[in-house]
mmCIF file of C-alpha atoms in Angstrom:
data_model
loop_
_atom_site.group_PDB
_atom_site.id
_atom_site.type_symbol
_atom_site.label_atom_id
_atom_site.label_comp_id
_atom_site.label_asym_id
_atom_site.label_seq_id
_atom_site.Cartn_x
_atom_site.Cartn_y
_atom_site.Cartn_z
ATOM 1 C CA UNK A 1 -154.476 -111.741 -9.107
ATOM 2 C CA UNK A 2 -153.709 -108.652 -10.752
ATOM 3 C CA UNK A 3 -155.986 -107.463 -13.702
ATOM 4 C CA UNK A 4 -155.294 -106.770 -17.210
ATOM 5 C CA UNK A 5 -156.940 -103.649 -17.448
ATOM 6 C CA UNK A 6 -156.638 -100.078 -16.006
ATOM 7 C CA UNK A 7 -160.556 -99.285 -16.086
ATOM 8 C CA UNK A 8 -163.577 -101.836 -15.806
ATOM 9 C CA UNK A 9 -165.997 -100.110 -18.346
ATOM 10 C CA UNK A 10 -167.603 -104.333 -18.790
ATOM 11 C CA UNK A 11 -166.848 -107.757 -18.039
ATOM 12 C CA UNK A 12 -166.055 -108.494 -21.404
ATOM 13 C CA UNK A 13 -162.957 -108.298 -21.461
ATOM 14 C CA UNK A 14 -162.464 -110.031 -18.207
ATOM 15 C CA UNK A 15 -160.925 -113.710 -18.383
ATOM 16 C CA UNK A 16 -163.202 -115.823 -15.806
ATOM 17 C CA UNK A 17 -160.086 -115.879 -13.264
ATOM 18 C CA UNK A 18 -160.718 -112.341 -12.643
ATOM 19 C CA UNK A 19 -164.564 -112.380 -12.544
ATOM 20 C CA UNK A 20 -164.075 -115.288 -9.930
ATOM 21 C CA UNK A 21 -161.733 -112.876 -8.251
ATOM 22 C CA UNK A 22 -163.876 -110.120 -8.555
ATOM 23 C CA UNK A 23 -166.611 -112.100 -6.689
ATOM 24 C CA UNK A 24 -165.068 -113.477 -4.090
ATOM 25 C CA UNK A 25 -163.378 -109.480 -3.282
ATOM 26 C CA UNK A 26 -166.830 -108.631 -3.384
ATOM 27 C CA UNK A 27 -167.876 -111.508 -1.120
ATOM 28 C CA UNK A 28 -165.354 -110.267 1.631
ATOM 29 C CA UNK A 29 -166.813 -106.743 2.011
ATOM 30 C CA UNK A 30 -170.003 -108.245 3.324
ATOM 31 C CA UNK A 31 -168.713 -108.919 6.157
ATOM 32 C CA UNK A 32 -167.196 -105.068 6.462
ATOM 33 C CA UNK A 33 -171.000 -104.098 5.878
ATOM 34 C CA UNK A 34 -172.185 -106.039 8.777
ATOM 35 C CA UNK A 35 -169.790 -104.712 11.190
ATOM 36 C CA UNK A 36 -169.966 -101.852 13.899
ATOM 37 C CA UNK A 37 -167.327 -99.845 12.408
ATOM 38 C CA UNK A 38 -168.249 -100.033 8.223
ATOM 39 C CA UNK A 39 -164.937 -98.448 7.405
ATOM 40 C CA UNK A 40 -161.574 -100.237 5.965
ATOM 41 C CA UNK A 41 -158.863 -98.466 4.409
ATOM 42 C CA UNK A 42 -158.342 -99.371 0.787
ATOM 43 C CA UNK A 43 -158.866 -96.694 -0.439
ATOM 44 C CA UNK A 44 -157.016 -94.396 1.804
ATOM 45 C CA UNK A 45 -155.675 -91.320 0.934
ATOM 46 C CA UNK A 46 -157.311 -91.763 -2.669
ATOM 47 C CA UNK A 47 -159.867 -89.228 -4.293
ATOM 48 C CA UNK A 48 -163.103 -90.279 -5.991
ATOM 49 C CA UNK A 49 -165.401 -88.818 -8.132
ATOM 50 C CA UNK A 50 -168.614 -89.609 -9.139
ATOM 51 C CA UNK A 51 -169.840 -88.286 -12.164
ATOM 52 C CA UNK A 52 -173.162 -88.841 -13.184
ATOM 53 C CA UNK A 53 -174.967 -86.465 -16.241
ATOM 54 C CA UNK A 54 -178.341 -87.744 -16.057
ATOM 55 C CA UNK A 55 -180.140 -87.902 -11.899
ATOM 56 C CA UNK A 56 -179.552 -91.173 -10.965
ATOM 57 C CA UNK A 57 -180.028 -91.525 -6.828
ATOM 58 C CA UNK A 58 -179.648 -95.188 -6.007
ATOM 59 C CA UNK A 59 -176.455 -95.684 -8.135
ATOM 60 C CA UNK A 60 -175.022 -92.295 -7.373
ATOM 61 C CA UNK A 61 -175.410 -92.916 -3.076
ATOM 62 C CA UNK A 62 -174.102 -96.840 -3.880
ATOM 63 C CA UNK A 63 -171.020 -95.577 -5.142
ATOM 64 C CA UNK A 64 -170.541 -92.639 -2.679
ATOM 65 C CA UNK A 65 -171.274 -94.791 0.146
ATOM 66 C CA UNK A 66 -168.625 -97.778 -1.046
ATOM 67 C CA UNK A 67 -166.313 -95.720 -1.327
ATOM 68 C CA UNK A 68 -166.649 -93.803 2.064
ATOM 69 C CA UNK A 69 -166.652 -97.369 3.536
ATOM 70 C CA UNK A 70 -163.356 -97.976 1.651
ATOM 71 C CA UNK A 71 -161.996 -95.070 3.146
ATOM 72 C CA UNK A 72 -162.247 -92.961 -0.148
ATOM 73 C CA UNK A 73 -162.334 -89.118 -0.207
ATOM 74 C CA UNK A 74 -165.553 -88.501 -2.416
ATOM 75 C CA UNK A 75 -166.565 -86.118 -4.008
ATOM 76 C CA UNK A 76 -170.229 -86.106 -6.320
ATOM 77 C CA UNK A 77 -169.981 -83.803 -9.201
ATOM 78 C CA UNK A 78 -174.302 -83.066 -10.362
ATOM 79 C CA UNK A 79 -173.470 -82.442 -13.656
ATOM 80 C CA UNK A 80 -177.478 -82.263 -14.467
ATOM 81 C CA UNK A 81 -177.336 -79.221 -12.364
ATOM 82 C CA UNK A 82 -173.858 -77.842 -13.059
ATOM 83 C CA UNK A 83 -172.423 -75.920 -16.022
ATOM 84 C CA UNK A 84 -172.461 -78.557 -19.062
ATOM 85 C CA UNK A 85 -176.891 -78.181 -18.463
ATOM 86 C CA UNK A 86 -175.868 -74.005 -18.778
ATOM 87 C CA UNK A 87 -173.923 -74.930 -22.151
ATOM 88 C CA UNK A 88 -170.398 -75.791 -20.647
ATOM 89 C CA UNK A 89 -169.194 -78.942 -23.369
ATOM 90 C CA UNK A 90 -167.913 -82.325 -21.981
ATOM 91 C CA UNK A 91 -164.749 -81.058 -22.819
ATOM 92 C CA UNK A 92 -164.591 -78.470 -20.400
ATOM 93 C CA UNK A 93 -165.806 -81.036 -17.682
ATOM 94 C CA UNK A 94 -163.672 -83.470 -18.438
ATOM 95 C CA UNK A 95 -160.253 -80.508 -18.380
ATOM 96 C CA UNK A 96 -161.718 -79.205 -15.006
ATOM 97 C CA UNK A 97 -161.838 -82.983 -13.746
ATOM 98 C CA UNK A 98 -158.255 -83.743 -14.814
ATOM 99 C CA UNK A 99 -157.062 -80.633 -12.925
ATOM 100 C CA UNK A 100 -158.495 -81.942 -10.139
ATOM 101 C CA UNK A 101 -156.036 -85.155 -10.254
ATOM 102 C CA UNK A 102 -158.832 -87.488 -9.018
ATOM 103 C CA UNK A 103 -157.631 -91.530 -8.455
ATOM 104 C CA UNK A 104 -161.281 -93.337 -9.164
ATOM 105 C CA UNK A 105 -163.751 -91.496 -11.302
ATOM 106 C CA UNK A 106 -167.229 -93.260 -11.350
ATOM 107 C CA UNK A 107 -169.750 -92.860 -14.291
ATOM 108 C CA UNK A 108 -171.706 -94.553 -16.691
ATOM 109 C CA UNK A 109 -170.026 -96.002 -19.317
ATOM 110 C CA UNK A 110 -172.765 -94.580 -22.084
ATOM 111 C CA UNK A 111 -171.482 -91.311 -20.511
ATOM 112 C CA UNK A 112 -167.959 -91.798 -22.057
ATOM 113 C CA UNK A 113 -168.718 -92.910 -25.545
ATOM 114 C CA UNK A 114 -167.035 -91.185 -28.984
ATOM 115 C CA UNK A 115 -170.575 -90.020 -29.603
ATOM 116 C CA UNK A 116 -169.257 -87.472 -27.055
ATOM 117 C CA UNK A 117 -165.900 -86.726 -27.574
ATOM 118 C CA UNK A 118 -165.100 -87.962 -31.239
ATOM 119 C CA UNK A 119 -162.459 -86.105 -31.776
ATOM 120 C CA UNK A 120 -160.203 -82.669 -30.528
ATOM 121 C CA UNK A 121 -162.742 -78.982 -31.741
ATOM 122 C CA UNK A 122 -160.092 -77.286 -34.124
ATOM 123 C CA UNK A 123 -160.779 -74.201 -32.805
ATOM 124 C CA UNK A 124 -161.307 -73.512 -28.796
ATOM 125 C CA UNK A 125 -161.943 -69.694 -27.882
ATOM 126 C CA UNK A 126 -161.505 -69.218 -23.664
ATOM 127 C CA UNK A 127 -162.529 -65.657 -22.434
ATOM 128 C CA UNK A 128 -160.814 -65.566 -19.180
ATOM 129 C CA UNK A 129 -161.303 -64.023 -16.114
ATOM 130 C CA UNK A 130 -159.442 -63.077 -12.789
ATOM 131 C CA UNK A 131 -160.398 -66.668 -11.246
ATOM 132 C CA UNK A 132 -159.558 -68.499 -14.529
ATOM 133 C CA UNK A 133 -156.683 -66.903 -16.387
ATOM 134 C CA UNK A 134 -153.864 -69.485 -14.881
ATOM 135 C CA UNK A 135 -156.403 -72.564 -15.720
ATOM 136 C CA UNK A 136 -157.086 -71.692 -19.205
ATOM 137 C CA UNK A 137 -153.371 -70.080 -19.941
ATOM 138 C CA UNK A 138 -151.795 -73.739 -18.848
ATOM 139 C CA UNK A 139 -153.936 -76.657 -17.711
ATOM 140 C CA UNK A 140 -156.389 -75.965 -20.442
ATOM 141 C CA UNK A 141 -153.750 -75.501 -23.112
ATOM 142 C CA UNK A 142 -152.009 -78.481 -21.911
ATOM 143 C CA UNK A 143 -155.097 -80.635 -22.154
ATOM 144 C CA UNK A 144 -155.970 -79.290 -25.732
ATOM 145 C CA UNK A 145 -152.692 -79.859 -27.314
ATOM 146 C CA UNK A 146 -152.727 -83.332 -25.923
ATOM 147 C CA UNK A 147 -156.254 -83.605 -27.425
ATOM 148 C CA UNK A 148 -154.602 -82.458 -30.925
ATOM 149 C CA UNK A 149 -156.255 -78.880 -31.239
ATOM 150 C CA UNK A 150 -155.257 -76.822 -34.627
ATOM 151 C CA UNK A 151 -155.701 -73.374 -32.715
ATOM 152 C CA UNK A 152 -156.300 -72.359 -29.130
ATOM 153 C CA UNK A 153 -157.173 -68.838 -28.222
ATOM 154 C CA UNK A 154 -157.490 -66.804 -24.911
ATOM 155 C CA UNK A 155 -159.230 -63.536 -24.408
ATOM 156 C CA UNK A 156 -158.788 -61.142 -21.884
ATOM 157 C CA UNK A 157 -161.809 -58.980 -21.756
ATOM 158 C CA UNK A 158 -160.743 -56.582 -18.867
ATOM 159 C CA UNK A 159 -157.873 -55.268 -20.792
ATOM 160 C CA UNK A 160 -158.801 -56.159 -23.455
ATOM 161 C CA UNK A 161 -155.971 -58.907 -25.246
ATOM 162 C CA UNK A 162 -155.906 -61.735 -27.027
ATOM 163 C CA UNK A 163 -152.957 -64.738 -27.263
ATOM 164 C CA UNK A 164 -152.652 -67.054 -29.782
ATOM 165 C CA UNK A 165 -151.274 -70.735 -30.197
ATOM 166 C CA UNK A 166 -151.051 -73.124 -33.391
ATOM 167 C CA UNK A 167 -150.378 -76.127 -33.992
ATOM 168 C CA UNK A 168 -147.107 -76.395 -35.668
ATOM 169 C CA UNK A 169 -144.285 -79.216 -36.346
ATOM 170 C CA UNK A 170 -146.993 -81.717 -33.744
ATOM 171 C CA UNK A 171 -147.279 -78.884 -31.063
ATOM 172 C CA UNK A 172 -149.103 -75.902 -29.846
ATOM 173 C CA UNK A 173 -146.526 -72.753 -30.727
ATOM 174 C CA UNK A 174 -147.803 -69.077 -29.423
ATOM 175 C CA UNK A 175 -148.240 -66.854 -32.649
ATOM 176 C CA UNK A 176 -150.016 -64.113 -31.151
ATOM 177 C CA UNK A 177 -150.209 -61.659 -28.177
ATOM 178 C CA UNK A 178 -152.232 -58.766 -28.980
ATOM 179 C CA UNK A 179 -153.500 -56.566 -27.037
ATOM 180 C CA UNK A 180 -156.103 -53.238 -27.684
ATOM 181 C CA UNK A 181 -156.393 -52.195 -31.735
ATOM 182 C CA UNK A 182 -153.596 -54.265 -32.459
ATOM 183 C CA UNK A 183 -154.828 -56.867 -35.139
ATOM 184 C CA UNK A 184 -153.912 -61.028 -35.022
ATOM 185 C CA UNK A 185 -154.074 -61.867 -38.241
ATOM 186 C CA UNK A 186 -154.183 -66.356 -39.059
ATOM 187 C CA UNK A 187 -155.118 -68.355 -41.837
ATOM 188 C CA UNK A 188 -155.813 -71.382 -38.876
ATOM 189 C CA UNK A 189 -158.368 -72.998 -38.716
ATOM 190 C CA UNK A 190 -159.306 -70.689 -41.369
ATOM 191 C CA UNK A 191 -158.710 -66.415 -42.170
ATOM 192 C CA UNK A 192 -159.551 -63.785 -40.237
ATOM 193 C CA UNK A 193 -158.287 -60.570 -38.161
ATOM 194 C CA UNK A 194 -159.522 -59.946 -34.922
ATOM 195 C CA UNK A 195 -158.733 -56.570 -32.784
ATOM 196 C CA UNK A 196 -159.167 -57.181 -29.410
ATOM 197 C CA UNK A 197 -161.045 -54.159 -28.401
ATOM 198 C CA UNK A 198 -163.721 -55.461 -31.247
ATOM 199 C CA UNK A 199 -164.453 -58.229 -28.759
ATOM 200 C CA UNK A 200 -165.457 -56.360 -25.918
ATOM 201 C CA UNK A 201 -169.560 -55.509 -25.416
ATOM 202 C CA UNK A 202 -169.891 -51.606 -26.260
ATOM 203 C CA UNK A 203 -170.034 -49.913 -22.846
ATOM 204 C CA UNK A 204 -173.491 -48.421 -21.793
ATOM 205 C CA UNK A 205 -173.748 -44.589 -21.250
ATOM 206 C CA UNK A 206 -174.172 -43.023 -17.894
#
């Protein structure tokens, strides 16, 4: 039978058909398990990510391991280890994951709670560099003005320049693209000038 739901963050909200159905799928993959060859194909050509923020061995290898056997692509992301324990927000994670386009993402539900995420910042400020100027000028804009953002900046330290998008009329609108001593000016999310070259550290002497 086909279920109601997209995502399976419970049971709860599963009628018993589907738990029965659930089971008995379940049941049929111990025989896969007991075989030679513990690889099938239902998940071919699909991408999975596990995603786990706190160290959690036996459920992060369970999950890898199914969905090897399900013929999977997978890919564990160590967040503990990775950028969010350096400062990175979930956010960020979450806008990196979504560029990858992945088809099953595995975590904990507690993980994924509006304790979290509760809402859009109304202010995100991306200094960009060589390897990330294309992400944060359009995936990462993208993402934020789906998210409702008020104001989304990016600043170019090498040259140095700063660009500028509001949200106006239910939309992120570019209202800025200043570059050097040239001042942005914006009353959103709240007034101030900024010159780009005030942004830059001061340069050491030789």
């Amino acid at each position: 039978m086909m279920f109601r739901a997209r995502h399976l963050l419970g049971v709860e909200q599963l009628s018993p058909p589907e738990i029965t159905t659930l089971l008995d799928l379940a049941e049929t993959y111990v025989a896969l398990n007991r075989r030679t060859v513990k690889h099938g194909d239902a998940l071919q050509g699909l991408t999975q990510i596990n995603l786990f923020f706190e160290a959690s061995t036996r459920t992060q290898s369970s999950f890898e391991l199914a969905g090897k056997r399900l013929g999977a692509d997978v890919m564990n992301m160590a967040v503990a280890q990775s950028s969010v324990k350096k400062g990175e927000t979930l956010i960020d994670t979450a806008l990196t994951l979504n560029a990858m386009q992945p088809d099953l993402l595995v975590a904990r539900r507690s993980d994924f709670t509006e304790r979290d995420l509760p809402q859009a910042p109304i202010l995100a400020v991306e200094v960009s560099s060589p390897s990330t100027r294309l992400f944060d000028l359009n995936v990462k804009k993208a993402r934020f003005d789906e998210a409702g953002i008020e104001a989304y900046w990016v600043v170019d330290p090498d040259v140095p320049r700063l660009r500028a998008w509001e949200r106006r009329d239910g939309e992120l609108v570019q209202v800025a693209d200043v570059s050097d001593e040239e001042a942005f000016t914006t009353t959103v999310p709240f007034p101030v000038e900024v010159r780009p070259s005030e942004l830059r550290h001061p340069q050491r002497p030789d």
